[in-house]
Amino acid sequence: MSATGSGYDYSVTTYSPTGRVFQVEYASKAVEKSNVALGVKCVDGVVLVVEKPVLSKMVVPGSNKRIMTVDLHAGIAMSGLAADARQIANKSRQEAAEYRTFYGHAVPGKILADRVAGHIHTHTLYWYLRPYGCNVLLAVYDSDGPQLYCLEPAGTAFRYFGCAIGKNKQGASSELEKLKFNELTCREAVKELAKIIYKFHDAAKDKDMEIEMSWVCDESNRQHVVVPDEVREEALKLAAEAKQKEENESDSDNEEDEKSS
Amino acid sequence: MNVLANRSSEHAASGPTTRTQSPIVTGTTVLAVKYKDGIMMMADTLGSYGSLAMFKSLPRIHAINQFTLVGAGGEYSDFQFINKMLQQLTIDDFCQNDGAVLGPKEIFNWLGRVYYNRRSRFNPLWNQLIVSGYRNGKSFLGYVDLTGTHFEGDVLATGYGEYMALPLLRKNWRPDMTADEARRLLEECMAVLLYRDARTINSFQVATITADGPSISAPFQLQNTNWEYNRFIHPNATDY
């Protein structure tokens, strides 16, 4: 599956002969098996939806949040090692607060993304620090409009129309590519993202899931808040129905195959 | 002249570092009363530069969050500073998003600690603050000043208001006053201050904090002032 490090993968300060830094790549592996998180930049804001596996019946619903607010106009969704991502969120809060103290207004998205990515990157420069094992989707709505960034363990920050991180990210990404980003509104996007989450959630194999949804949009006064209950309930209902319909169709396809053969 | 005098003893005697403090742009009185629906506050909109009426439209009452208002007299830049700190507290609450939001009592306490700490380091924030709030059906009204002194009350005032308005407020206050009654009482006190406090102007803001949240009015003028009182014209006359 992955190339053997064969001795060049013990330290983040070591290059391989082919110019790879294996420790950073291994950090990304922590995300590959972790919960799905989706983000979409719409015409009127940004939506973040995260699927959270329920680890046990003993856990109180709503604990271990995977979406955190970082300033009035910005929020973060995480996938990978949650404890690492929480540190990134705390760092983002500090940066945003400091910018506000210094410059007197809300930190612009690209500056926040840049600063936090720079911080993540420093964890790939010193042998005594391990890289962050998480991907983070940063949603911001500033005077330049809504923006979505994806921050990775390597310290890169790319700006996206739509981004999927965590497991099934390839499948989820191809679903996202079907969306028309220059027409999509946040209300529509919530429904679409819920459908994608349901589509890739295997009720048999995966644990029960809790879905967290947040947005920062015109409707929320450009503040990063949890998606209102009625929008959320409708989206989850439609997503469950769509999944049910797909399963029925594939069942009837299977029946026909059995009959003909 | 003793050239062999021990120089270090001169340093030892100079005491802790201090910031010489005298306020530069100042606000005067803020008044506040508890009434039926919550708290009502009133203040003029003047920033004085000593005896110069320099900034005639400064807002001296600020809403901190859904539950709290703070009004300030004294150094305006210190008020701006503490407002920035309070704004960050509110943003922190918003980010935590855990259902716990700082209420007026908590903000009052926090301000008391900050102000006392600054005075203890001989670097005060030169303000007299009134913290007012309404939460869970209960009103809150408190005073914090540059020394860190803090207390609560049903009627409060800062600056000259403490001397001239407080006796009037205390005499006429009832716990179940309506908004109109409270407003009339505050306006009457402000009129007295307008006559007698030399650092006021006829431009005021009234603010309320109730179950519906904070509300700060646009600046308005008092219409019913009478500068024809006999003693204004003939200061030593015996008939008022």
Short mmCIF file of C-alpha atoms in Angstrom, two decimals:
data_model
loop_
_atom_site.label_atom_id
_atom_site.label_comp_id
_atom_site.label_asym_id
_atom_site.label_seq_id
_atom_site.Cartn_x
_atom_site.Cartn_y
_atom_site.Cartn_z
CA MET A 1 0.00 0.00 0.00
CA SER A 2 2.62 2.54 1.03
CA ALA A 3 6.30 2.57 0.15
CA THR A 4 8.46 1.27 2.97
CA GLY A 5 10.26 4.06 4.73
CA SER A 6 13.26 1.83 5.14
CA GLY A 7 15.08 3.95 7.61
CA TYR A 8 14.22 7.40 6.28
CA ASP A 9 10.95 7.58 8.13
CA TYR A 10 12.02 7.80 11.75
CA SER A 11 12.23 11.55 12.02
CA VAL A 12 10.37 14.46 10.53
CA THR A 13 13.73 16.11 9.91
CA THR A 14 14.84 13.38 7.53
CA TYR A 15 14.32 13.36 3.77
CA SER A 16 14.14 10.14 1.84
CA PRO A 17 16.38 9.78 -1.23
CA THR A 18 13.32 10.51 -3.36
CA GLY A 19 12.70 13.77 -1.51
CA ARG A 20 9.78 12.68 0.64
CA VAL A 21 9.27 13.45 4.28
CA PHE A 22 7.63 10.24 5.45
CA GLN A 23 6.56 11.40 8.87
CA VAL A 24 4.34 14.05 7.31
CA GLU A 25 2.84 11.44 4.98
CA TYR A 26 2.23 9.14 7.93
CA ALA A 27 0.47 12.00 9.71
CA SER A 28 -1.94 12.19 6.78
CA LYS A 29 -2.64 8.49 7.23
CA ALA A 30 -4.23 9.33 10.59
CA VAL A 31 -6.91 11.16 8.64
CA GLU A 32 -7.60 8.50 6.03
CA LYS A 33 -9.46 6.20 8.39
CA SER A 34 -11.12 8.96 10.37
CA ASN A 35 -14.57 10.51 10.22
CA VAL A 36 -15.79 12.24 7.08
CA ALA A 37 -16.00 16.01 7.05
CA LEU A 38 -17.39 18.00 4.14
CA GLY A 39 -17.29 21.68 3.36
CA VAL A 40 -18.88 23.68 0.56
CA LYS A 41 -18.53 27.36 -0.33
CA CYS A 42 -21.88 28.62 -1.62
CA VAL A 43 -22.97 31.92 -3.09
CA ASP A 44 -24.22 33.16 0.27
CA GLY A 45 -21.89 31.44 2.74
CA VAL A 46 -20.01 28.27 3.71
CA VAL A 47 -21.49 25.02 5.07
CA LEU A 48 -19.60 22.42 7.14
CA VAL A 49 -21.01 18.96 7.78
CA VAL A 50 -19.23 16.32 9.84
CA GLU A 51 -20.09 12.69 10.43
CA LYS A 52 -19.06 11.61 13.88
CA PRO A 53 -19.01 7.93 14.85
CA VAL A 54 -20.75 7.23 18.15
CA LEU A 55 -18.08 5.30 20.01
CA SER A 56 -20.40 3.75 22.57
CA LYS A 57 -23.90 3.98 23.99
CA MET A 58 -22.40 5.40 27.16
CA VAL A 59 -21.30 8.62 25.48
CA VAL A 60 -23.70 11.54 25.95
CA PRO A 61 -24.96 12.67 22.54
CA GLY A 62 -23.45 15.96 21.50
CA SER A 63 -20.13 15.45 23.25
CA ASN A 64 -16.76 15.41 21.51
CA LYS A 65 -17.69 18.11 19.06
CA ARG A 66 -15.90 18.02 15.74
CA ILE A 67 -16.88 21.52 14.70
CA MET A 68 -15.50 24.46 16.64
CA THR A 69 -16.06 28.19 16.34
CA VAL A 70 -12.89 30.16 16.02
CA ASP A 71 -14.19 33.74 15.83
CA LEU A 72 -17.56 35.34 15.14
CA HIS A 73 -17.18 34.85 11.39
CA ALA A 74 -15.08 31.67 11.25
CA GLY A 75 -15.35 28.00 12.13
CA ILE A 76 -13.40 24.76 11.83
CA ALA A 77 -14.42 21.19 11.08
CA MET A 78 -11.94 18.44 11.84
CA SER A 79 -11.00 14.94 10.77
CA GLY A 80 -8.18 12.84 12.15
CA LEU A 81 -6.79 13.02 15.67
CA ALA A 82 -9.41 15.20 17.36
CA ALA A 83 -7.12 16.27 20.16
CA ASP A 84 -4.60 17.59 17.61
CA ALA A 85 -7.33 19.41 15.73
CA ARG A 86 -8.56 21.00 18.92
CA GLN A 87 -5.11 22.50 19.42
CA ILE A 88 -5.26 23.88 15.91
CA ALA A 89 -8.65 25.40 16.71
CA ASN A 90 -7.26 26.99 19.88
CA LYS A 91 -4.35 28.40 17.92
CA SER A 92 -6.76 29.79 15.34
CA ARG A 93 -8.76 31.45 18.11
CA GLN A 94 -5.62 33.08 19.46
CA GLU A 95 -4.59 34.32 16.02
CA ALA A 96 -8.04 35.68 15.29
CA ALA A 97 -8.24 37.45 18.68
CA GLU A 98 -4.75 38.91 18.30
CA TYR A 99 -5.52 40.19 14.81
CA ARG A 100 -8.64 41.86 16.15
CA THR A 101 -6.68 43.55 18.95
CA PHE A 102 -4.04 44.74 16.52
CA TYR A 103 -6.08 45.80 13.50
CA GLY A 104 -9.50 46.46 14.99
CA HIS A 105 -11.51 44.20 12.71
CA ALA A 106 -12.21 40.55 12.00
CA VAL A 107 -9.29 38.58 10.59
CA PRO A 108 -9.62 37.97 6.84
CA GLY A 109 -9.90 34.33 5.79
CA LYS A 110 -6.71 34.08 3.83
CA ILE A 111 -4.65 35.63 6.59
CA LEU A 112 -6.06 33.29 9.22
CA ALA A 113 -5.56 30.28 6.94
CA ASP A 114 -2.02 31.39 6.22
CA ARG A 115 -1.10 31.90 9.86
CA VAL A 116 -2.57 28.61 11.05
CA ALA A 117 -1.02 26.71 8.15
CA GLY A 118 2.30 28.29 9.04
CA HIS A 119 1.90 27.03 12.58
CA ILE A 120 1.04 23.53 11.40
CA HIS A 121 4.09 23.65 9.14
CA THR A 122 6.44 24.44 12.02
CA HIS A 123 5.52 21.06 13.44
CA THR A 124 7.26 19.51 10.44
CA LEU A 125 10.56 21.28 11.00
CA TYR A 126 11.79 20.10 14.39
CA TRP A 127 12.70 16.60 15.51
CA TYR A 128 11.18 17.17 18.95
CA LEU A 129 7.70 18.00 17.62
CA ARG A 130 5.44 15.57 15.88
CA PRO A 131 3.27 16.76 12.99
CA TYR A 132 -0.44 17.34 13.59
CA GLY A 133 -2.42 14.22 12.66
CA CYS A 134 -5.51 15.91 11.33
CA ASN A 135 -7.05 17.76 8.41
CA VAL A 136 -9.00 20.88 9.18
CA LEU A 137 -11.65 22.63 7.09
CA LEU A 138 -11.69 26.36 7.83
CA ALA A 139 -14.86 28.26 6.90
CA VAL A 140 -14.70 32.05 6.96
CA TYR A 141 -17.04 34.81 5.85
CA ASP A 142 -15.21 38.13 5.71
CA SER A 143 -15.49 41.31 3.68
CA ASP A 144 -14.15 39.40 0.66
CA GLY A 145 -17.05 37.00 0.88
CA PRO A 146 -17.32 33.36 1.97
CA GLN A 147 -14.20 31.17 1.79
CA LEU A 148 -13.32 27.54 2.51
CA TYR A 149 -9.77 26.37 3.20
CA CYS A 150 -8.37 22.90 3.85
CA LEU A 151 -5.33 22.73 6.13
CA GLU A 152 -3.21 19.58 6.03
CA PRO A 153 -0.44 18.13 8.23
CA ALA A 154 2.18 19.28 5.75
CA GLY A 155 1.24 22.87 6.50
CA THR A 156 -0.47 23.60 3.19
CA ALA A 157 -3.69 25.58 2.95
CA PHE A 158 -5.66 25.38 -0.25
CA ARG A 159 -8.84 27.27 -0.93
CA TYR A 160 -11.76 25.19 -2.16
CA PHE A 161 -15.23 25.42 -3.59
CA GLY A 162 -15.95 22.04 -2.07
CA CYS A 163 -13.73 19.73 -0.05
CA ALA A 164 -14.05 16.31 1.55
CA ILE A 165 -11.64 14.95 4.15
CA GLY A 166 -11.49 11.68 6.05
CA LYS A 167 -12.58 8.29 4.88
CA ASN A 168 -14.41 7.90 1.57
CA LYS A 169 -13.00 11.26 0.59
CA GLN A 170 -12.51 10.24 -3.04
CA GLY A 171 -16.10 9.15 -3.40
CA ALA A 172 -17.40 12.17 -1.54
CA SER A 173 -15.21 14.49 -3.66
CA SER A 174 -16.65 13.12 -6.89
CA GLU A 175 -20.14 13.72 -5.52
CA LEU A 176 -19.14 17.28 -4.59
CA GLU A 177 -17.85 17.89 -8.10
CA LYS A 178 -21.39 17.47 -9.39
CA LEU A 179 -22.57 20.55 -7.48
CA LYS A 180 -22.89 23.92 -9.20
CA PHE A 181 -20.97 26.12 -6.81
CA ASN A 182 -21.75 29.43 -8.47
CA GLU A 183 -25.50 28.85 -8.02
CA LEU A 184 -25.72 26.79 -4.86
CA THR A 185 -27.18 28.40 -1.73
CA CYS A 186 -26.37 27.33 1.81
CA ARG A 187 -29.82 25.88 2.41
CA GLU A 188 -29.45 23.69 -0.68
CA ALA A 189 -25.89 22.75 0.25
CA VAL A 190 -26.94 21.47 3.68
CA LYS A 191 -29.31 19.03 1.97
CA GLU A 192 -26.69 17.95 -0.59
CA LEU A 193 -24.00 17.35 2.02
CA ALA A 194 -26.37 15.37 4.22
CA LYS A 195 -27.17 13.17 1.22
CA ILE A 196 -23.47 12.54 0.58
CA ILE A 197 -22.86 11.60 4.21
CA TYR A 198 -25.76 9.14 4.19
CA LYS A 199 -24.68 7.74 0.83
CA PHE A 200 -21.28 6.66 2.11
CA HIS A 201 -22.38 5.59 5.56
CA ASP A 202 -22.70 1.85 5.67
CA ALA A 203 -25.21 1.03 8.39
CA ALA A 204 -23.98 -2.55 8.56
CA LYS A 205 -20.26 -1.99 8.73
CA ASP A 206 -19.90 1.50 10.33
CA LYS A 207 -20.83 2.48 13.85
CA ASP A 208 -23.86 4.65 14.48
CA MET A 209 -23.20 8.20 13.49
CA GLU A 210 -23.99 11.64 14.82
CA ILE A 211 -24.01 14.43 12.29
CA GLU A 212 -22.81 17.92 13.13
CA MET A 213 -23.72 20.79 10.83
CA SER A 214 -22.68 24.41 10.90
CA TRP A 215 -22.72 27.34 8.56
CA VAL A 216 -21.57 30.91 8.25
CA CYS A 217 -23.81 32.70 5.81
CA ASP A 218 -26.00 35.72 5.12
CA GLU A 219 -28.89 34.05 6.91
CA SER A 220 -26.83 33.62 10.08
CA ASN A 221 -25.71 37.24 9.93
CA ARG A 222 -22.28 36.13 8.77
CA GLN A 223 -21.73 34.39 12.09
CA HIS A 224 -20.53 30.82 12.44
CA VAL A 225 -23.41 28.98 14.09
CA VAL A 226 -24.96 25.54 14.23
CA VAL A 227 -27.44 25.01 11.37
CA PRO A 228 -30.97 25.75 12.70
CA ASP A 229 -33.02 22.70 13.73
CA GLU A 230 -35.68 22.91 11.03
CA VAL A 231 -33.12 23.12 8.21
CA ARG A 232 -31.13 20.28 9.75
CA GLU A 233 -34.14 18.02 10.29
CA GLU A 234 -35.36 18.51 6.75
CA ALA A 235 -31.91 17.79 5.31
CA LEU A 236 -31.49 14.61 7.36
CA LYS A 237 -34.97 13.42 6.44
CA LEU A 238 -34.37 13.95 2.71
CA ALA A 239 -30.97 12.28 2.95
CA ALA A 240 -32.40 9.22 4.71
CA GLU A 241 -35.17 9.00 2.11
CA ALA A 242 -32.70 9.27 -0.76
CA LYS A 243 -30.58 6.51 0.75
CA GLN A 244 -33.64 4.33 1.28
CA LYS A 245 -34.71 4.84 -2.35
CA GLU A 246 -31.24 3.94 -3.62
CA GLU A 247 -31.19 0.79 -1.52
CA ASN A 248 -34.62 -0.23 -2.79
CA GLU A 249 -33.53 0.31 -6.38
CA SER A 250 -30.38 -1.72 -5.95
CA ASP A 251 -32.38 -4.48 -4.20
CA SER A 252 -34.85 -4.68 -7.08
CA ASP A 253 -31.93 -4.74 -9.54
CA ASN A 254 -30.51 -7.70 -7.62
CA GLU A 255 -33.87 -9.48 -7.72
CA GLU A 256 -34.13 -9.10 -11.49
CA ASP A 257 -30.61 -10.43 -11.91
CA GLU A 258 -31.52 -13.46 -9.81
CA LYS A 259 -34.69 -14.10 -11.79
CA SER A 260 -32.98 -13.91 -15.17
CA SER A 261 -30.06 -16.07 -14.16
CA MET B 1 27.66 68.03 50.41
CA ASN B 2 28.68 64.52 51.13
CA VAL B 3 30.18 63.04 47.97
CA LEU B 4 30.45 59.71 49.70
CA ALA B 5 26.66 59.48 50.17
CA ASN B 6 25.30 56.00 49.41
CA ARG B 7 23.59 56.42 46.00
CA SER B 8 21.70 53.13 46.25
CA SER B 9 19.62 54.38 49.15
CA GLU B 10 18.20 57.05 46.87
CA HIS B 11 16.88 54.34 44.54
CA ALA B 12 15.51 52.30 47.44
CA ALA B 13 13.45 55.24 48.62
CA SER B 14 11.80 55.98 45.28
CA GLY B 15 9.16 53.23 45.71
CA PRO B 16 7.37 51.23 43.02
CA THR B 17 7.13 52.30 39.40
CA THR B 18 4.09 54.45 38.78
CA ARG B 19 2.41 55.87 35.73
CA THR B 20 1.55 59.46 36.38
CA GLN B 21 -2.13 59.48 35.71
CA SER B 22 -4.46 62.27 35.06
CA PRO B 23 -7.30 61.74 32.63
CA ILE B 24 -7.29 63.66 29.36
CA VAL B 25 -10.58 63.20 27.50
CA THR B 26 -13.26 62.66 30.10
CA GLY B 27 -16.94 61.84 30.38
CA THR B 28 -19.00 63.04 33.28
CA THR B 29 -22.09 61.60 34.96
CA VAL B 30 -23.81 58.33 34.15
CA LEU B 31 -27.13 57.65 35.91
CA ALA B 32 -28.96 54.34 36.25
CA VAL B 33 -32.16 53.13 37.91
CA LYS B 34 -33.86 49.77 38.28
CA TYR B 35 -37.42 49.85 37.00
CA LYS B 36 -40.24 47.42 36.35
CA ASP B 37 -38.82 45.82 33.19
CA GLY B 38 -35.09 46.08 33.91
CA ILE B 39 -32.58 48.90 34.13
CA MET B 40 -32.57 52.34 32.51
CA MET B 41 -29.39 54.37 32.12
CA MET B 42 -28.74 57.88 30.91
CA ALA B 43 -25.59 59.81 30.08
CA ASP B 44 -24.65 62.83 28.03
CA THR B 45 -22.55 62.45 24.92
CA LEU B 46 -19.74 64.85 25.77
CA GLY B 47 -16.00 64.12 25.83
CA SER B 48 -14.36 67.05 27.61
CA TYR B 49 -10.75 68.01 27.02
CA GLY B 50 -10.29 69.73 30.33
CA SER B 51 -12.63 72.68 30.14
CA LEU B 52 -12.99 72.39 26.35
CA ALA B 53 -16.14 70.65 25.14
CA MET B 54 -14.19 68.81 22.46
CA PHE B 55 -16.14 65.71 21.39
CA LYS B 56 -19.84 66.38 21.46
CA SER B 57 -21.17 63.04 20.29
CA LEU B 58 -19.37 60.27 22.16
CA PRO B 59 -21.40 57.19 23.10
CA ARG B 60 -20.71 56.58 26.78
CA ILE B 61 -23.01 53.60 27.18
CA HIS B 62 -22.13 50.34 25.45
CA ALA B 63 -23.93 47.02 25.12
CA ILE B 64 -21.61 44.12 25.95
CA ASN B 65 -23.90 41.22 25.15
CA GLN B 66 -27.55 40.25 25.19
CA PHE B 67 -27.73 40.70 28.97
CA THR B 68 -25.42 43.59 29.85
CA LEU B 69 -24.77 47.31 29.42
CA VAL B 70 -21.78 49.29 30.68
CA GLY B 71 -21.75 53.09 31.01
CA ALA B 72 -18.62 55.05 31.85
CA GLY B 73 -17.45 58.37 33.17
CA GLY B 74 -13.81 59.35 33.35
CA GLU B 75 -11.09 58.73 30.80
CA TYR B 76 -12.70 57.86 27.49
CA SER B 77 -9.70 56.00 26.07
CA ASP B 78 -9.74 53.68 29.10
CA PHE B 79 -13.42 53.03 28.39
CA GLN B 80 -12.57 52.20 24.79
CA PHE B 81 -9.84 49.87 26.03
CA ILE B 82 -12.05 48.02 28.51
CA ASN B 83 -14.76 47.76 25.84
CA LYS B 84 -12.30 45.98 23.53
CA MET B 85 -11.50 43.55 26.37
CA LEU B 86 -15.19 42.99 27.03
CA GLN B 87 -15.82 42.44 23.32
CA GLN B 88 -13.18 39.71 23.31
CA LEU B 89 -14.83 38.07 26.36
CA THR B 90 -18.08 38.01 24.40
CA ILE B 91 -16.39 36.50 21.34
CA ASP B 92 -14.76 33.84 23.55
CA ASP B 93 -18.21 32.92 24.89
CA PHE B 94 -19.51 32.72 21.32
CA CYS B 95 -16.62 30.48 20.25
CA GLN B 96 -17.05 28.07 23.17
CA ASN B 97 -20.68 27.65 22.19
CA ASP B 98 -21.39 25.59 25.30
CA GLY B 99 -24.56 27.34 26.45
CA ALA B 100 -22.74 29.33 29.15
CA VAL B 101 -22.66 33.07 28.49
CA LEU B 102 -21.24 35.71 30.85
CA GLY B 103 -24.06 37.54 32.61
CA PRO B 104 -24.03 40.99 34.19
CA LYS B 105 -22.91 39.73 37.62
CA GLU B 106 -19.95 37.92 36.10
CA ILE B 107 -18.93 40.92 34.00
CA PHE B 108 -19.30 43.18 37.04
CA ASN B 109 -17.02 40.90 39.03
CA TRP B 110 -14.48 40.65 36.23
CA LEU B 111 -14.34 44.43 35.87
CA GLY B 112 -13.94 44.81 39.63
CA ARG B 113 -10.94 42.48 39.59
CA VAL B 114 -9.32 44.16 36.56
CA TYR B 115 -9.77 47.64 37.98
CA TYR B 116 -8.50 46.68 41.43
CA ASN B 117 -5.50 44.97 39.93
CA ARG B 118 -4.59 48.02 37.87
CA ARG B 119 -4.88 50.32 40.90
CA SER B 120 -2.71 47.97 42.92
CA ARG B 121 -0.01 48.31 40.29
CA PHE B 122 -0.38 52.11 40.38
CA ASN B 123 -1.59 52.18 36.79
CA PRO B 124 -5.34 52.69 37.05
CA LEU B 125 -7.96 52.73 34.33
CA TRP B 126 -9.43 56.10 35.19
CA ASN B 127 -13.13 55.33 35.02
CA GLN B 128 -16.27 55.17 37.06
CA LEU B 129 -18.40 52.45 35.49
CA ILE B 130 -22.00 51.45 35.87
CA VAL B 131 -22.73 47.84 34.94
CA SER B 132 -26.37 47.06 34.34
CA GLY B 133 -28.04 43.88 33.22
CA TYR B 134 -31.17 41.75 33.05
CA ARG B 135 -31.09 37.98 33.03
CA ASN B 136 -33.51 35.22 33.96
CA GLY B 137 -36.08 37.70 35.18
CA LYS B 138 -33.67 39.49 37.52
CA SER B 139 -32.17 42.97 37.24
CA PHE B 140 -28.59 43.73 38.09
CA LEU B 141 -27.08 47.15 38.76
CA GLY B 142 -23.49 47.71 39.93
CA TYR B 143 -20.77 50.35 40.20
CA VAL B 144 -17.03 49.84 39.62
CA ASP B 145 -14.42 52.54 39.74
CA LEU B 146 -10.75 53.29 39.18
CA THR B 147 -9.83 52.12 42.69
CA GLY B 148 -11.57 48.78 42.25
CA THR B 149 -14.36 49.77 44.64
CA HIS B 150 -17.49 47.95 43.59
CA PHE B 151 -21.01 47.66 44.94
CA GLU B 152 -24.60 47.13 43.84
CA GLY B 153 -27.64 49.32 44.24
CA ASP B 154 -31.13 50.17 43.06
CA VAL B 155 -30.10 53.64 41.90
CA LEU B 156 -26.53 54.55 40.97
CA ALA B 157 -24.60 57.49 39.61
CA THR B 158 -21.05 58.48 38.71
CA GLY B 159 -19.21 61.78 38.85
CA TYR B 160 -21.18 64.88 39.78
CA GLY B 161 -24.31 62.78 39.59
CA GLU B 162 -23.28 61.15 42.87
CA TYR B 163 -23.61 64.51 44.61
CA MET B 164 -26.45 66.14 42.76
CA ALA B 165 -28.58 63.38 41.26
CA LEU B 166 -28.33 60.54 43.78
CA PRO B 167 -30.32 62.33 46.51
CA LEU B 168 -33.06 63.07 43.96
CA LEU B 169 -33.00 59.51 42.62
CA ARG B 170 -33.17 57.98 46.08
CA LYS B 171 -36.04 60.21 47.14
CA ASN B 172 -38.17 59.51 44.07
CA TRP B 173 -37.35 55.88 43.32
CA ARG B 174 -39.88 53.08 43.66
CA PRO B 175 -39.14 49.47 42.70
CA ASP B 176 -42.10 49.15 40.32
CA MET B 177 -41.57 52.29 38.26
CA THR B 178 -42.72 52.18 34.67
CA ALA B 179 -40.40 53.04 31.80
CA ASP B 180 -42.01 56.48 31.45
CA GLU B 181 -41.64 57.26 35.14
CA ALA B 182 -38.02 56.13 35.13
CA ARG B 183 -37.29 58.19 32.04
CA ARG B 184 -38.88 61.30 33.54
CA LEU B 185 -36.92 60.89 36.77
CA LEU B 186 -33.64 60.47 34.91
CA GLU B 187 -34.34 63.43 32.64
CA GLU B 188 -35.11 65.63 35.64
CA CYS B 189 -31.80 64.69 37.23
CA MET B 190 -29.96 65.27 33.97
CA ALA B 191 -31.52 68.72 33.74
CA VAL B 192 -30.15 69.57 37.19
CA LEU B 193 -26.75 68.36 36.12
CA LEU B 194 -27.00 70.31 32.88
CA TYR B 195 -27.56 73.46 34.93
CA ARG B 196 -24.86 72.89 37.51
CA ASP B 197 -22.15 70.53 36.14
CA ALA B 198 -19.87 72.69 34.02
CA ARG B 199 -18.73 69.69 31.95
CA THR B 200 -22.05 68.70 30.35
CA ILE B 201 -23.90 69.49 27.14
CA ASN B 202 -27.51 69.17 26.16
CA SER B 203 -27.18 65.94 24.24
CA PHE B 204 -28.07 62.64 25.91
CA GLN B 205 -28.53 58.98 25.30
CA VAL B 206 -30.93 56.78 27.21
CA ALA B 207 -30.41 53.03 27.31
CA THR B 208 -32.44 50.14 28.65
CA ILE B 209 -31.64 46.51 29.32
CA THR B 210 -34.65 44.25 29.63
CA ALA B 211 -35.78 40.74 28.78
CA ASP B 212 -35.72 41.90 25.13
CA GLY B 213 -32.04 42.72 25.35
CA PRO B 214 -30.11 45.98 25.20
CA SER B 215 -31.37 49.14 23.55
CA ILE B 216 -29.43 52.41 23.26
CA SER B 217 -31.17 55.47 21.88
CA ALA B 218 -29.87 58.00 19.40
CA PRO B 219 -28.74 61.27 20.98
CA PHE B 220 -31.60 63.58 21.98
CA GLN B 221 -31.94 67.06 23.54
CA LEU B 222 -33.82 68.00 26.70
CA GLN B 223 -36.50 70.47 25.67
CA ASN B 224 -37.75 71.63 29.04
CA THR B 225 -34.70 73.49 30.34
CA ASN B 226 -35.28 76.87 31.91
CA TRP B 227 -32.34 79.22 32.04
CA GLU B 228 -34.52 82.07 33.34
CA TYR B 229 -34.48 80.98 36.97
CA ASN B 230 -33.96 84.10 39.06
CA ARG B 231 -30.87 82.77 40.79
CA PHE B 232 -29.19 82.06 37.46
CA ILE B 233 -29.55 85.71 36.58
CA HIS B 234 -29.15 87.21 40.05
CA PRO B 235 -26.94 84.69 41.88
CA ASN B 236 -27.35 86.36 45.28
CA ALA B 237 -31.09 86.90 45.17
CA THR B 238 -33.00 85.46 48.10
CA ASP B 239 -36.14 84.54 46.17
CA TYR B 240 -35.87 81.54 43.90
#
